[in-house]
JSON list of C-alpha atoms and ligand atoms in Angstrom, two decimals:
[
{"chain": "A", "resi": 103, "resn": "MET", "atom": "CA", "xyz": [151.61, 87.45, -166.65]},
{"chain": "A", "resi": 104, "resn": "ALA", "atom": "CA", "xyz": [149.70, 88.53, -163.55]},
{"chain": "A", "resi": 105, "resn": "LYS", "atom": "CA", "xyz": [146.66, 90.71, -163.92]},
{"chain": "A", "resi": 106, "resn": "THR", "atom": "CA", "xyz": [147.89, 94.15, -162.94]},
{"chain": "A", "resi": 107, "resn": "GLY", "atom": "CA", "xyz": [147.38, 94.91, -159.31]},
{"chain": "A", "resi": 108, "resn": "GLN", "atom": "CA", "xyz": [146.40, 91.52, -157.93]},
{"chain": "A", "resi": 109, "resn": "LYS", "atom": "CA", "xyz": [147.07, 92.01, -154.24]},
{"chain": "A", "resi": 110, "resn": "ILE", "atom": "CA", "xyz": [149.23, 89.60, -152.30]},
{"chain": "A", "resi": 111, "resn": "LEU", "atom": "CA", "xyz": [149.73, 89.89, -148.57]},
{"chain": "A", "resi": 112, "resn": "ILE", "atom": "CA", "xyz": [152.82, 88.42, -146.97]},
{"chain": "A", "resi": 113, "resn": "VAL", "atom": "CA", "xyz": [152.62, 87.76, -143.24]},
{"chain": "A", "resi": 114, "resn": "GLU", "atom": "CA", "xyz": [156.17, 87.10, -142.10]},
{"chain": "A", "resi": 115, "resn": "ASP", "atom": "CA", "xyz": [158.22, 88.31, -139.13]},
{"chain": "A", "resi": 116, "resn": "GLU", "atom": "CA", "xyz": [161.58, 88.07, -140.92]},
{"chain": "A", "resi": 117, "resn": "PRO", "atom": "CA", "xyz": [162.18, 91.39, -142.73]},
{"chain": "A", "resi": 118, "resn": "ASP", "atom": "CA", "xyz": [164.64, 89.84, -145.19]},
{"chain": "A", "resi": 119, "resn": "ILE", "atom": "CA", "xyz": [162.09, 87.33, -146.44]},
{"chain": "A", "resi": 120, "resn": "ARG", "atom": "CA", "xyz": [159.39, 90.02, -146.71]},
{"chain": "A", "resi": 121, "resn": "LYS", "atom": "CA", "xyz": [161.80, 92.14, -148.73]},
{"chain": "A", "resi": 122, "resn": "LEU", "atom": "CA", "xyz": [162.76, 89.27, -151.03]},
{"chain": "A", "resi": 123, "resn": "VAL", "atom": "CA", "xyz": [159.16, 88.29, -151.66]},
{"chain": "A", "resi": 124, "resn": "ASN", "atom": "CA", "xyz": [158.04, 91.89, -152.11]},
{"chain": "A", "resi": 125, "resn": "TYR", "atom": "CA", "xyz": [160.80, 92.57, -154.66]},
{"chain": "A", "resi": 126, "resn": "ASN", "atom": "CA", "xyz": [160.11, 89.45, -156.70]},
{"chain": "A", "resi": 127, "resn": "LEU", "atom": "CA", "xyz": [156.34, 89.78, -156.73]},
{"chain": "A", "resi": 128, "resn": "ALA", "atom": "CA", "xyz": [156.49, 93.48, -157.59]},
{"chain": "A", "resi": 129, "resn": "GLN", "atom": "CA", "xyz": [158.62, 92.53, -160.65]},
{"chain": "A", "resi": 130, "resn": "GLU", "atom": "CA", "xyz": [155.68, 90.39, -161.77]},
{"chain": "A", "resi": 131, "resn": "ARG", "atom": "CA", "xyz": [153.23, 93.26, -161.35]},
{"chain": "A", "resi": 132, "resn": "PHE", "atom": "CA", "xyz": [151.63, 91.99, -158.16]},
{"chain": "A", "resi": 133, "resn": "LYS", "atom": "CA", "xyz": [150.78, 94.59, -155.53]},
{"chain": "A", "resi": 134, "resn": "VAL", "atom": "CA", "xyz": [152.43, 93.45, -152.31]},
{"chain": "A", "resi": 135, "resn": "LEU", "atom": "CA", "xyz": [151.20, 94.16, -148.80]},
{"chain": "A", "resi": 136, "resn": "GLU", "atom": "CA", "xyz": [153.30, 93.29, -145.78]},
{"chain": "A", "resi": 137, "resn": "ALA", "atom": "CA", "xyz": [152.47, 92.33, -142.22]},
{"chain": "A", "resi": 138, "resn": "GLU", "atom": "CA", "xyz": [155.03, 91.37, -139.58]},
{"chain": "A", "resi": 139, "resn": "ASP", "atom": "CA", "xyz": [152.71, 89.41, -137.34]},
{"chain": "A", "resi": 140, "resn": "GLY", "atom": "CA", "xyz": [149.38, 87.60, -137.37]},
{"chain": "A", "resi": 141, "resn": "GLU", "atom": "CA", "xyz": [147.30, 90.36, -135.77]},
{"chain": "A", "resi": 142, "resn": "GLN", "atom": "CA", "xyz": [148.52, 92.92, -138.30]},
{"chain": "A", "resi": 143, "resn": "GLY", "atom": "CA", "xyz": [147.94, 90.36, -141.06]},
{"chain": "A", "resi": 144, "resn": "LEU", "atom": "CA", "xyz": [144.33, 89.89, -140.01]},
{"chain": "A", "resi": 145, "resn": "LYS", "atom": "CA", "xyz": [143.73, 93.66, -140.00]},
{"chain": "A", "resi": 146, "resn": "ILE", "atom": "CA", "xyz": [145.19, 94.03, -143.49]},
{"chain": "A", "resi": 147, "resn": "VAL", "atom": "CA", "xyz": [143.10, 91.14, -144.79]},
{"chain": "A", "resi": 148, "resn": "GLN", "atom": "CA", "xyz": [139.95, 92.85, -143.53]},
{"chain": "A", "resi": 149, "resn": "ARG", "atom": "CA", "xyz": [140.94, 96.30, -144.75]},
{"chain": "A", "resi": 150, "resn": "ASP", "atom": "CA", "xyz": [142.64, 95.61, -148.10]},
{"chain": "A", "resi": 151, "resn": "LYS", "atom": "CA", "xyz": [141.03, 92.32, -149.17]},
{"chain": "A", "resi": 152, "resn": "PRO", "atom": "CA", "xyz": [144.10, 90.69, -150.78]},
{"chain": "A", "resi": 153, "resn": "ASP", "atom": "CA", "xyz": [143.72, 88.07, -153.53]},
{"chain": "A", "resi": 154, "resn": "LEU", "atom": "CA", "xyz": [146.12, 85.68, -151.81]},
{"chain": "A", "resi": 155, "resn": "VAL", "atom": "CA", "xyz": [147.98, 85.44, -148.50]},
{"chain": "A", "resi": 156, "resn": "ILE", "atom": "CA", "xyz": [151.49, 84.09, -148.05]},
{"chain": "A", "resi": 157, "resn": "LEU", "atom": "CA", "xyz": [151.50, 83.03, -144.44]},
{"chain": "A", "resi": 158, "resn": "ASP", "atom": "CA", "xyz": [154.54, 82.13, -142.35]},
{"chain": "A", "resi": 159, "resn": "LEU", "atom": "CA", "xyz": [153.82, 79.35, -139.91]},
{"chain": "A", "resi": 160, "resn": "MET", "atom": "CA", "xyz": [156.05, 80.58, -137.06]},
{"chain": "A", "resi": 161, "resn": "LEU", "atom": "CA", "xyz": [155.01, 84.09, -136.10]},
{"chain": "A", "resi": 162, "resn": "PRO", "atom": "CA", "xyz": [155.20, 85.96, -132.82]},
{"chain": "A", "resi": 163, "resn": "GLY", "atom": "CA", "xyz": [151.79, 86.12, -131.12]},
{"chain": "A", "resi": 164, "resn": "LEU", "atom": "CA", "xyz": [149.03, 84.74, -133.30]},
{"chain": "A", "resi": 165, "resn": "SER", "atom": "CA", "xyz": [150.63, 81.85, -135.23]},
{"chain": "A", "resi": 166, "resn": "GLY", "atom": "CA", "xyz": [150.23, 81.22, -138.94]},
{"chain": "A", "resi": 167, "resn": "MET", "atom": "CA", "xyz": [148.15, 78.15, -138.16]},
{"chain": "A", "resi": 168, "resn": "GLU", "atom": "CA", "xyz": [145.79, 80.13, -135.90]},
{"chain": "A", "resi": 169, "resn": "LEU", "atom": "CA", "xyz": [145.45, 82.92, -138.44]},
{"chain": "A", "resi": 170, "resn": "CYS", "atom": "CA", "xyz": [144.68, 80.38, -141.18]},
{"chain": "A", "resi": 171, "resn": "LYS", "atom": "CA", "xyz": [142.01, 78.83, -138.98]},
{"chain": "A", "resi": 172, "resn": "ILE", "atom": "CA", "xyz": [140.42, 82.24, -138.32]},
{"chain": "A", "resi": 173, "resn": "LEU", "atom": "CA", "xyz": [140.37, 83.02, -142.05]},
{"chain": "A", "resi": 174, "resn": "ARG", "atom": "CA", "xyz": [138.70, 79.70, -142.83]},
{"chain": "A", "resi": 175, "resn": "GLU", "atom": "CA", "xyz": [136.04, 80.19, -140.15]},
{"chain": "A", "resi": 176, "resn": "ARG", "atom": "CA", "xyz": [134.88, 83.57, -141.44]},
{"chain": "A", "resi": 177, "resn": "SER", "atom": "CA", "xyz": [132.56, 83.53, -144.41]},
{"chain": "A", "resi": 178, "resn": "GLU", "atom": "CA", "xyz": [134.18, 86.56, -146.08]},
{"chain": "A", "resi": 179, "resn": "THR", "atom": "CA", "xyz": [137.63, 84.93, -146.06]},
{"chain": "A", "resi": 180, "resn": "GLU", "atom": "CA", "xyz": [136.88, 81.20, -146.14]},
{"chain": "A", "resi": 181, "resn": "ARG", "atom": "CA", "xyz": [137.89, 80.97, -149.80]},
{"chain": "A", "resi": 182, "resn": "LEU", "atom": "CA", "xyz": [140.85, 83.36, -149.63]},
{"chain": "A", "resi": 183, "resn": "PRO", "atom": "CA", "xyz": [143.83, 81.45, -151.08]},
{"chain": "A", "resi": 184, "resn": "VAL", "atom": "CA", "xyz": [146.53, 80.80, -148.47]},
{"chain": "A", "resi": 185, "resn": "LEU", "atom": "CA", "xyz": [150.06, 79.68, -149.25]},
{"chain": "A", "resi": 186, "resn": "MET", "atom": "CA", "xyz": [151.81, 78.52, -146.08]},
{"chain": "A", "resi": 187, "resn": "LEU", "atom": "CA", "xyz": [155.55, 79.07, -145.52]},
{"chain": "A", "resi": 188, "resn": "THR", "atom": "CA", "xyz": [157.46, 77.00, -143.06]},
{"chain": "A", "resi": 189, "resn": "ALA", "atom": "CA", "xyz": [160.90, 75.97, -141.96]},
{"chain": "A", "resi": 190, "resn": "LYS", "atom": "CA", "xyz": [159.66, 72.49, -141.19]},
{"chain": "A", "resi": 191, "resn": "ALA", "atom": "CA", "xyz": [159.73, 69.93, -143.95]},
{"chain": "A", "resi": 192, "resn": "GLY", "atom": "CA", "xyz": [157.98, 67.08, -142.18]},
{"chain": "A", "resi": 193, "resn": "GLU", "atom": "CA", "xyz": [155.03, 65.38, -143.82]},
{"chain": "A", "resi": 194, "resn": "ALA", "atom": "CA", "xyz": [153.01, 65.71, -140.58]},
{"chain": "A", "resi": 195, "resn": "ASP", "atom": "CA", "xyz": [153.36, 69.51, -140.67]},
{"chain": "A", "resi": 196, "resn": "ARG", "atom": "CA", "xyz": [152.37, 69.56, -144.29]},
{"chain": "A", "resi": 197, "resn": "ILE", "atom": "CA", "xyz": [149.19, 67.65, -143.55]},
{"chain": "A", "resi": 198, "resn": "VAL", "atom": "CA", "xyz": [148.36, 69.84, -140.55]},
{"chain": "A", "resi": 199, "resn": "GLY", "atom": "CA", "xyz": [148.82, 72.93, -142.72]},
{"chain": "A", "resi": 200, "resn": "LEU", "atom": "CA", "xyz": [146.52, 71.59, -145.43]},
{"chain": "A", "resi": 201, "resn": "GLU", "atom": "CA", "xyz": [143.98, 70.45, -142.83]},
{"chain": "A", "resi": 202, "resn": "MET", "atom": "CA", "xyz": [143.91, 73.96, -141.44]},
{"chain": "A", "resi": 203, "resn": "GLY", "atom": "CA", "xyz": [142.81, 74.98, -144.90]},
{"chain": "A", "resi": 204, "resn": "ALA", "atom": "CA", "xyz": [146.04, 76.20, -146.52]},
{"chain": "A", "resi": 205, "resn": "ASP", "atom": "CA", "xyz": [145.89, 75.81, -150.31]},
{"chain": "A", "resi": 206, "resn": "ASP", "atom": "CA", "xyz": [149.53, 74.97, -150.68]},
{"chain": "A", "resi": 207, "resn": "TYR", "atom": "CA", "xyz": [152.68, 74.76, -148.70]},
{"chain": "A", "resi": 208, "resn": "LEU", "atom": "CA", "xyz": [156.26, 75.87, -149.30]},
{"chain": "A", "resi": 209, "resn": "THR", "atom": "CA", "xyz": [159.30, 74.95, -147.21]},
{"chain": "A", "resi": 210, "resn": "LYS", "atom": "CA", "xyz": [162.05, 77.47, -146.48]},
{"chain": "A", "resi": 211, "resn": "PRO", "atom": "CA", "xyz": [164.45, 78.12, -148.03]},
{"chain": "A", "resi": 212, "resn": "PHE", "atom": "CA", "xyz": [162.52, 78.50, -151.30]},
{"chain": "A", "resi": 213, "resn": "SER", "atom": "CA", "xyz": [163.43, 80.10, -154.58]},
{"chain": "A", "resi": 214, "resn": "PRO", "atom": "CA", "xyz": [161.46, 83.14, -155.77]},
{"chain": "A", "resi": 215, "resn": "ARG", "atom": "CA", "xyz": [160.76, 81.22, -158.97]},
{"chain": "A", "resi": 216, "resn": "GLU", "atom": "CA", "xyz": [159.16, 78.37, -157.06]},
{"chain": "A", "resi": 217, "resn": "LEU", "atom": "CA", "xyz": [157.13, 80.78, -154.94]},
{"chain": "A", "resi": 218, "resn": "LEU", "atom": "CA", "xyz": [155.81, 82.49, -158.08]},
{"chain": "A", "resi": 219, "resn": "ALA", "atom": "CA", "xyz": [154.89, 79.17, -159.66]},
{"chain": "A", "resi": 220, "resn": "ARG", "atom": "CA", "xyz": [152.93, 78.15, -156.56]},
{"chain": "A", "resi": 221, "resn": "ILE", "atom": "CA", "xyz": [151.17, 81.51, -156.33]},
{"chain": "A", "resi": 222, "resn": "ARG", "atom": "CA", "xyz": [150.12, 81.31, -159.98]},
{"chain": "A", "resi": 223, "resn": "ALA", "atom": "CA", "xyz": [148.92, 77.73, -159.58]},
{"chain": "A", "resi": 224, "resn": "VAL", "atom": "CA", "xyz": [146.78, 78.58, -156.54]},
{"chain": "A", "resi": 225, "resn": "LEU", "atom": "CA", "xyz": [145.32, 81.69, -158.18]},
{"chain": "A", "resi": 226, "resn": "ARG", "atom": "CA", "xyz": [144.59, 79.81, -161.40]},
{"chain": "A", "resi": 227, "resn": "ARG", "atom": "CA", "xyz": [142.92, 76.97, -159.52]},
{"chain": "A", "resi": 228, "resn": "ARG", "atom": "CA", "xyz": [140.68, 79.43, -157.68]},
{"chain": "A", "resi": 229, "resn": "SER", "atom": "CA", "xyz": [139.69, 81.30, -160.84]},
{"chain": "A", "resi": 230, "resn": "THR", "atom": "CA", "xyz": [138.96, 78.02, -162.65]},
{"chain": "A", "resi": 231, "resn": "GLU", "atom": "CA", "xyz": [136.67, 77.00, -159.83]},
{"chain": "A", "resi": 232, "resn": "VAL", "atom": "CA", "xyz": [134.85, 80.30, -160.01]},
{"chain": "A", "resi": 233, "resn": "GLN", "atom": "CA", "xyz": [134.40, 79.97, -163.79]},
{"chain": "A", "resi": 234, "resn": "GLN", "atom": "CA", "xyz": [133.34, 76.35, -163.71]},
{"chain": "A", "resi": 235, "resn": "GLY", "atom": "CA", "xyz": [130.85, 77.27, -161.06]},
{"chain": "A", "resi": 236, "resn": "ARG", "atom": "CA", "xyz": [129.55, 74.97, -158.44]},
{"chain": "A", "resi": 237, "resn": "PRO", "atom": "CA", "xyz": [125.90, 73.96, -158.30]},
{"chain": "A", "resi": 238, "resn": "GLU", "atom": "CA", "xyz": [124.03, 77.18, -157.55]},
{"chain": "A", "resi": 239, "resn": "GLY", "atom": "CA", "xyz": [124.32, 78.10, -153.87]},
{"chain": "A", "resi": 240, "resn": "VAL", "atom": "CA", "xyz": [125.52, 74.69, -152.67]},
{"chain": "A", "resi": 241, "resn": "ARG", "atom": "CA", "xyz": [127.81, 75.07, -149.63]},
{"chain": "A", "resi": 242, "resn": "ALA", "atom": "CA", "xyz": [128.39, 71.48, -148.64]},
{"chain": "A", "resi": 243, "resn": "TYR", "atom": "CA", "xyz": [127.41, 67.86, -149.03]},
{"chain": "A", "resi": 244, "resn": "ARG", "atom": "CA", "xyz": [126.70, 65.62, -146.04]},
{"chain": "A", "resi": 245, "resn": "PHE", "atom": "CA", "xyz": [126.47, 61.87, -145.87]},
{"chain": "A", "resi": 246, "resn": "ASP", "atom": "CA", "xyz": [126.46, 59.46, -142.98]},
{"chain": "A", "resi": 247, "resn": "GLY", "atom": "CA", "xyz": [128.03, 61.94, -140.54]},
{"chain": "A", "resi": 248, "resn": "TRP", "atom": "CA", "xyz": [130.62, 63.20, -143.06]},
{"chain": "A", "resi": 249, "resn": "GLU", "atom": "CA", "xyz": [130.72, 66.69, -144.53]},
{"chain": "A", "resi": 250, "resn": "LEU", "atom": "CA", "xyz": [132.48, 67.99, -147.64]},
{"chain": "A", "resi": 251, "resn": "ASN", "atom": "CA", "xyz": [132.66, 71.80, -147.58]},
{"chain": "A", "resi": 252, "resn": "LEU", "atom": "CA", "xyz": [132.75, 73.17, -151.14]},
{"chain": "A", "resi": 253, "resn": "ASN", "atom": "CA", "xyz": [134.05, 76.57, -150.06]},
{"chain": "A", "resi": 254, "resn": "THR", "atom": "CA", "xyz": [137.04, 75.39, -148.11]},
{"chain": "A", "resi": 255, "resn": "HIS", "atom": "CA", "xyz": [137.47, 71.99, -149.87]},
{"chain": "A", "resi": 256, "resn": "ARG", "atom": "CA", "xyz": [137.63, 70.40, -146.44]},
{"chain": "A", "resi": 257, "resn": "LEU", "atom": "CA", "xyz": [136.32, 66.94, -145.74]},
{"chain": "A", "resi": 258, "resn": "ARG", "atom": "CA", "xyz": [135.30, 66.26, -142.16]},
{"chain": "A", "resi": 259, "resn": "SER", "atom": "CA", "xyz": [134.72, 62.78, -140.84]},
{"chain": "A", "resi": 260, "resn": "HIS", "atom": "CA", "xyz": [132.18, 61.52, -138.26]},
{"chain": "A", "resi": 261, "resn": "ASP", "atom": "CA", "xyz": [134.40, 62.49, -135.34]},
{"chain": "A", "resi": 262, "resn": "GLY", "atom": "CA", "xyz": [135.18, 65.96, -136.69]},
{"chain": "A", "resi": 263, "resn": "THR", "atom": "CA", "xyz": [138.68, 65.12, -137.96]},
{"chain": "A", "resi": 264, "resn": "GLY", "atom": "CA", "xyz": [139.76, 66.90, -141.12]},
{"chain": "A", "resi": 265, "resn": "VAL", "atom": "CA", "xyz": [140.77, 64.56, -143.95]},
{"chain": "A", "resi": 266, "resn": "PRO", "atom": "CA", "xyz": [143.14, 66.16, -146.48]},
{"chain": "A", "resi": 267, "resn": "LEU", "atom": "CA", "xyz": [142.17, 65.63, -150.14]},
{"chain": "A", "resi": 268, "resn": "SER", "atom": "CA", "xyz": [144.22, 66.29, -153.25]},
{"chain": "A", "resi": 269, "resn": "ASN", "atom": "CA", "xyz": [142.58, 68.45, -155.93]},
{"chain": "A", "resi": 270, "resn": "GLY", "atom": "CA", "xyz": [141.86, 65.37, -158.02]},
{"chain": "A", "resi": 271, "resn": "GLU", "atom": "CA", "xyz": [140.27, 63.52, -155.12]},
{"chain": "A", "resi": 272, "resn": "PHE", "atom": "CA", "xyz": [138.20, 66.57, -154.21]},
{"chain": "A", "resi": 273, "resn": "SER", "atom": "CA", "xyz": [136.78, 67.01, -157.74]},
{"chain": "A", "resi": 274, "resn": "LEU", "atom": "CA", "xyz": [136.07, 63.34, -158.08]},
{"chain": "A", "resi": 275, "resn": "LEU", "atom": "CA", "xyz": [134.27, 63.20, -154.73]},
{"chain": "A", "resi": 276, "resn": "VAL", "atom": "CA", "xyz": [132.16, 66.24, -155.65]},
{"chain": "A", "resi": 277, "resn": "VAL", "atom": "CA", "xyz": [131.02, 64.49, -158.83]},
{"chain": "A", "resi": 278, "resn": "LEU", "atom": "CA", "xyz": [130.20, 61.28, -156.96]},
{"chain": "A", "resi": 279, "resn": "LEU", "atom": "CA", "xyz": [128.22, 63.16, -154.31]},
{"chain": "A", "resi": 280, "resn": "GLN", "atom": "CA", "xyz": [126.32, 65.25, -156.88]},
{"chain": "A", "resi": 281, "resn": "ALA", "atom": "CA", "xyz": [125.29, 62.06, -158.63]},
{"chain": "A", "resi": 282, "resn": "ALA", "atom": "CA", "xyz": [124.69, 60.08, -155.44]},
{"chain": "A", "resi": 283, "resn": "GLN", "atom": "CA", "xyz": [122.95, 56.75, -155.98]},
{"chain": "A", "resi": 284, "resn": "ARG", "atom": "CA", "xyz": [123.37, 56.94, -159.76]},
{"chain": "A", "resi": 285, "resn": "ILE", "atom": "CA", "xyz": [125.90, 54.84, -161.67]},
{"chain": "A", "resi": 286, "resn": "LEU", "atom": "CA", "xyz": [128.67, 56.83, -163.35]},
{"chain": "A", "resi": 287, "resn": "THR", "atom": "CA", "xyz": [131.01, 55.37, -165.96]},
{"chain": "A", "resi": 288, "resn": "ARG", "atom": "CA", "xyz": [134.75, 55.99, -165.78]},
{"chain": "A", "resi": 289, "resn": "ASP", "atom": "CA", "xyz": [134.50, 58.33, -168.76]},
{"chain": "A", "resi": 290, "resn": "GLN", "atom": "CA", "xyz": [131.75, 60.34, -167.12]},
{"chain": "A", "resi": 291, "resn": "LEU", "atom": "CA", "xyz": [133.77, 60.58, -163.93]},
{"chain": "A", "resi": 292, "resn": "LEU", "atom": "CA", "xyz": [136.84, 61.72, -165.83]},
{"chain": "A", "resi": 293, "resn": "ASP", "atom": "CA", "xyz": [134.88, 64.27, -167.88]},
{"chain": "A", "resi": 294, "resn": "MET", "atom": "CA", "xyz": [132.86, 65.65, -165.05]},
{"chain": "A", "resi": 295, "resn": "SER", "atom": "CA", "xyz": [135.68, 65.93, -162.58]},
{"chain": "A", "resi": 296, "resn": "ARG", "atom": "CA", "xyz": [138.01, 67.36, -165.25]},
{"chain": "A", "resi": 297, "resn": "LEU", "atom": "CA", "xyz": [140.84, 65.36, -163.79]},
{"chain": "A", "resi": 298, "resn": "HIS", "atom": "CA", "xyz": [142.70, 65.79, -167.01]},
{"chain": "A", "resi": 299, "resn": "SER", "atom": "CA", "xyz": [142.53, 69.58, -167.24]},
{"chain": "A", "resi": 300, "resn": "ASP", "atom": "CA", "xyz": [143.62, 70.74, -163.82]},
{"chain": "A", "resi": 301, "resn": "GLU", "atom": "CA", "xyz": [147.05, 69.35, -163.18]},
{"chain": "A", "resi": 302, "resn": "VAL", "atom": "CA", "xyz": [148.92, 66.49, -164.75]},
{"chain": "A", "resi": 303, "resn": "TYR", "atom": "CA", "xyz": [147.17, 63.40, -163.53]},
{"chain": "A", "resi": 304, "resn": "ASN", "atom": "CA", "xyz": [148.88, 60.22, -164.52]},
{"chain": "A", "resi": 305, "resn": "ARG", "atom": "CA", "xyz": [146.70, 58.22, -162.27]},
{"chain": "A", "resi": 306, "resn": "THR", "atom": "CA", "xyz": [143.54, 56.75, -163.61]},
{"chain": "A", "resi": 307, "resn": "VAL", "atom": "CA", "xyz": [140.08, 57.18, -162.17]},
{"chain": "A", "resi": 308, "resn": "ASP", "atom": "CA", "xyz": [140.45, 53.75, -160.58]},
{"chain": "A", "resi": 309, "resn": "THR", "atom": "CA", "xyz": [143.53, 54.82, -158.67]},
{"chain": "A", "resi": 310, "resn": "GLN", "atom": "CA", "xyz": [141.86, 58.01, -157.45]},
{"chain": "A", "resi": 311, "resn": "ILE", "atom": "CA", "xyz": [138.84, 55.97, -156.35]},
{"chain": "A", "resi": 312, "resn": "MET", "atom": "CA", "xyz": [141.14, 53.64, -154.45]},
{"chain": "A", "resi": 313, "resn": "ARG", "atom": "CA", "xyz": [142.72, 56.60, -152.67]},
{"chain": "A", "resi": 314, "resn": "LEU", "atom": "CA", "xyz": [139.32, 58.06, -151.80]},
{"chain": "A", "resi": 315, "resn": "ARG", "atom": "CA", "xyz": [138.19, 54.72, -150.42]},
{"chain": "A", "resi": 316, "resn": "ARG", "atom": "CA", "xyz": [141.23, 54.54, -148.17]},
{"chain": "A", "resi": 317, "resn": "LYS", "atom": "CA", "xyz": [140.26, 57.92, -146.74]},
{"chain": "A", "resi": 318, "resn": "LEU", "atom": "CA", "xyz": [136.52, 57.30, -146.44]},
{"chain": "A", "resi": 319, "resn": "GLU", "atom": "CA", "xyz": [135.80, 53.66, -145.95]},
{"chain": "A", "resi": 320, "resn": "THR", "atom": "CA", "xyz": [136.13, 51.60, -142.77]},
{"chain": "A", "resi": 321, "resn": "ASP", "atom": "CA", "xyz": [137.06, 48.64, -144.96]},
{"chain": "A", "resi": 322, "resn": "PRO", "atom": "CA", "xyz": [138.37, 49.89, -148.33]},
{"chain": "A", "resi": 323, "resn": "THR", "atom": "CA", "xyz": [138.24, 46.37, -149.78]},
{"chain": "A", "resi": 324, "resn": "ASN", "atom": "CA", "xyz": [134.55, 46.11, -148.98]},
{"chain": "A", "resi": 325, "resn": "PRO", "atom": "CA", "xyz": [133.40, 49.69, -149.60]},
{"chain": "A", "resi": 326, "resn": "ARG", "atom": "CA", "xyz": [130.10, 50.99, -148.31]},
{"chain": "A", "resi": 327, "resn": "TYR", "atom": "CA", "xyz": [130.12, 54.44, -149.93]},
{"chain": "A", "resi": 328, "resn": "ILE", "atom": "CA", "xyz": [131.91, 54.17, -153.25]},
{"chain": "A", "resi": 329, "resn": "GLN", "atom": "CA", "xyz": [130.85, 50.88, -154.79]},
{"chain": "A", "resi": 330, "resn": "THR", "atom": "CA", "xyz": [132.01, 49.32, -158.03]},
{"chain": "A", "resi": 331, "resn": "GLU", "atom": "CA", "xyz": [129.35, 48.44, -160.58]},
{"chain": "A", "resi": 332, "resn": "ARG", "atom": "CA", "xyz": [130.86, 45.58, -162.55]},
{"chain": "A", "resi": 333, "resn": "GLY", "atom": "CA", "xyz": [131.43, 46.49, -166.15]},
{"chain": "A", "resi": 334, "resn": "SER", "atom": "CA", "xyz": [129.86, 49.91, -165.87]},
{"chain": "A", "resi": 335, "resn": "GLY", "atom": "CA", "xyz": [131.56, 52.16, -163.34]},
{"chain": "A", "resi": 336, "resn": "TYR", "atom": "CA", "xyz": [131.01, 53.46, -159.85]},
{"chain": "A", "resi": 337, "resn": "ILE", "atom": "CA", "xyz": [128.13, 54.53, -157.65]},
{"chain": "A", "resi": 338, "resn": "PHE", "atom": "CA", "xyz": [128.11, 56.55, -154.44]},
{"chain": "A", "resi": 339, "resn": "ASN", "atom": "CA", "xyz": [125.64, 54.34, -152.71]},
{"chain": "A", "resi": 340, "resn": "VAL", "atom": "CA", "xyz": [124.43, 56.19, -149.62]},
{"chain": "A", "resi": 341, "resn": "PRO", "atom": "CA", "xyz": [121.99, 59.14, -149.50]},
{"chain": "A", "resi": 342, "resn": "VAL", "atom": "CA", "xyz": [123.63, 62.57, -149.70]},
{"chain": "A", "resi": 343, "resn": "GLU", "atom": "CA", "xyz": [122.18, 65.74, -148.20]},
{"chain": "A", "resi": 344, "resn": "THR", "atom": "CA", "xyz": [122.85, 69.01, -150.01]},
{"chain": "A", "resi": 345, "resn": "VAL", "atom": "CA", "xyz": [123.53, 72.02, -147.77]},
{"chain": "A", "resi": 346, "resn": "TYR", "atom": "CA", "xyz": [122.65, 75.47, -149.17]},
{"chain": "B", "resi": 228, "resn": "CA", "atom": "CA1", "xyz": [158.80, 83.27, -138.82]}
]
């Protein structure tokens, strides 16, 4: 059950979809705000400070992508959960949406039940992060030209490209960077990154490490950053700068 009055803004130019979403969310005790274009959406975000934004990708004027980018660039909204709606189902669009900083992504047509499940998952993830707390005041970690932003969860490579990370990969990378140049066992990595408590992760730490290497390393088979310590675990083996 939603906490009474959690505010959800829907930015969508199709009145029928706004109506459908408004009706279904109101049933679940969410307070729903509506905007029919990006400019209006931005004004409502600033004025009413919603807890989550459902953002249509194709909007007249300011697009959903542009609005998402603006929200992520401003410190007061960089952590505002954004659920992107789109008519496009392509994987490329999904990745672009997540790179722009959307927390999740839903393809039209969607069922109200699925929308609610996604909203709850995103809100729960955000509140868990707040409770677990990050290291006091740490905004980002930098290493060798890379930056991992802890507010937006975005990883940026040398050349400024955004690299999408799953939640599991993000938590694991945070742990590795926090403990840079110290060996961590698989159990420690699993415990500290809480891979097992967030979503259902069937994959082992090793598999997640392999995926991270593919995203980070020039040669994943001969890794420079995330190195294997035979018989003991893993070590993030380059210096990491903490940004406050
Ligand atoms: Ca639209």
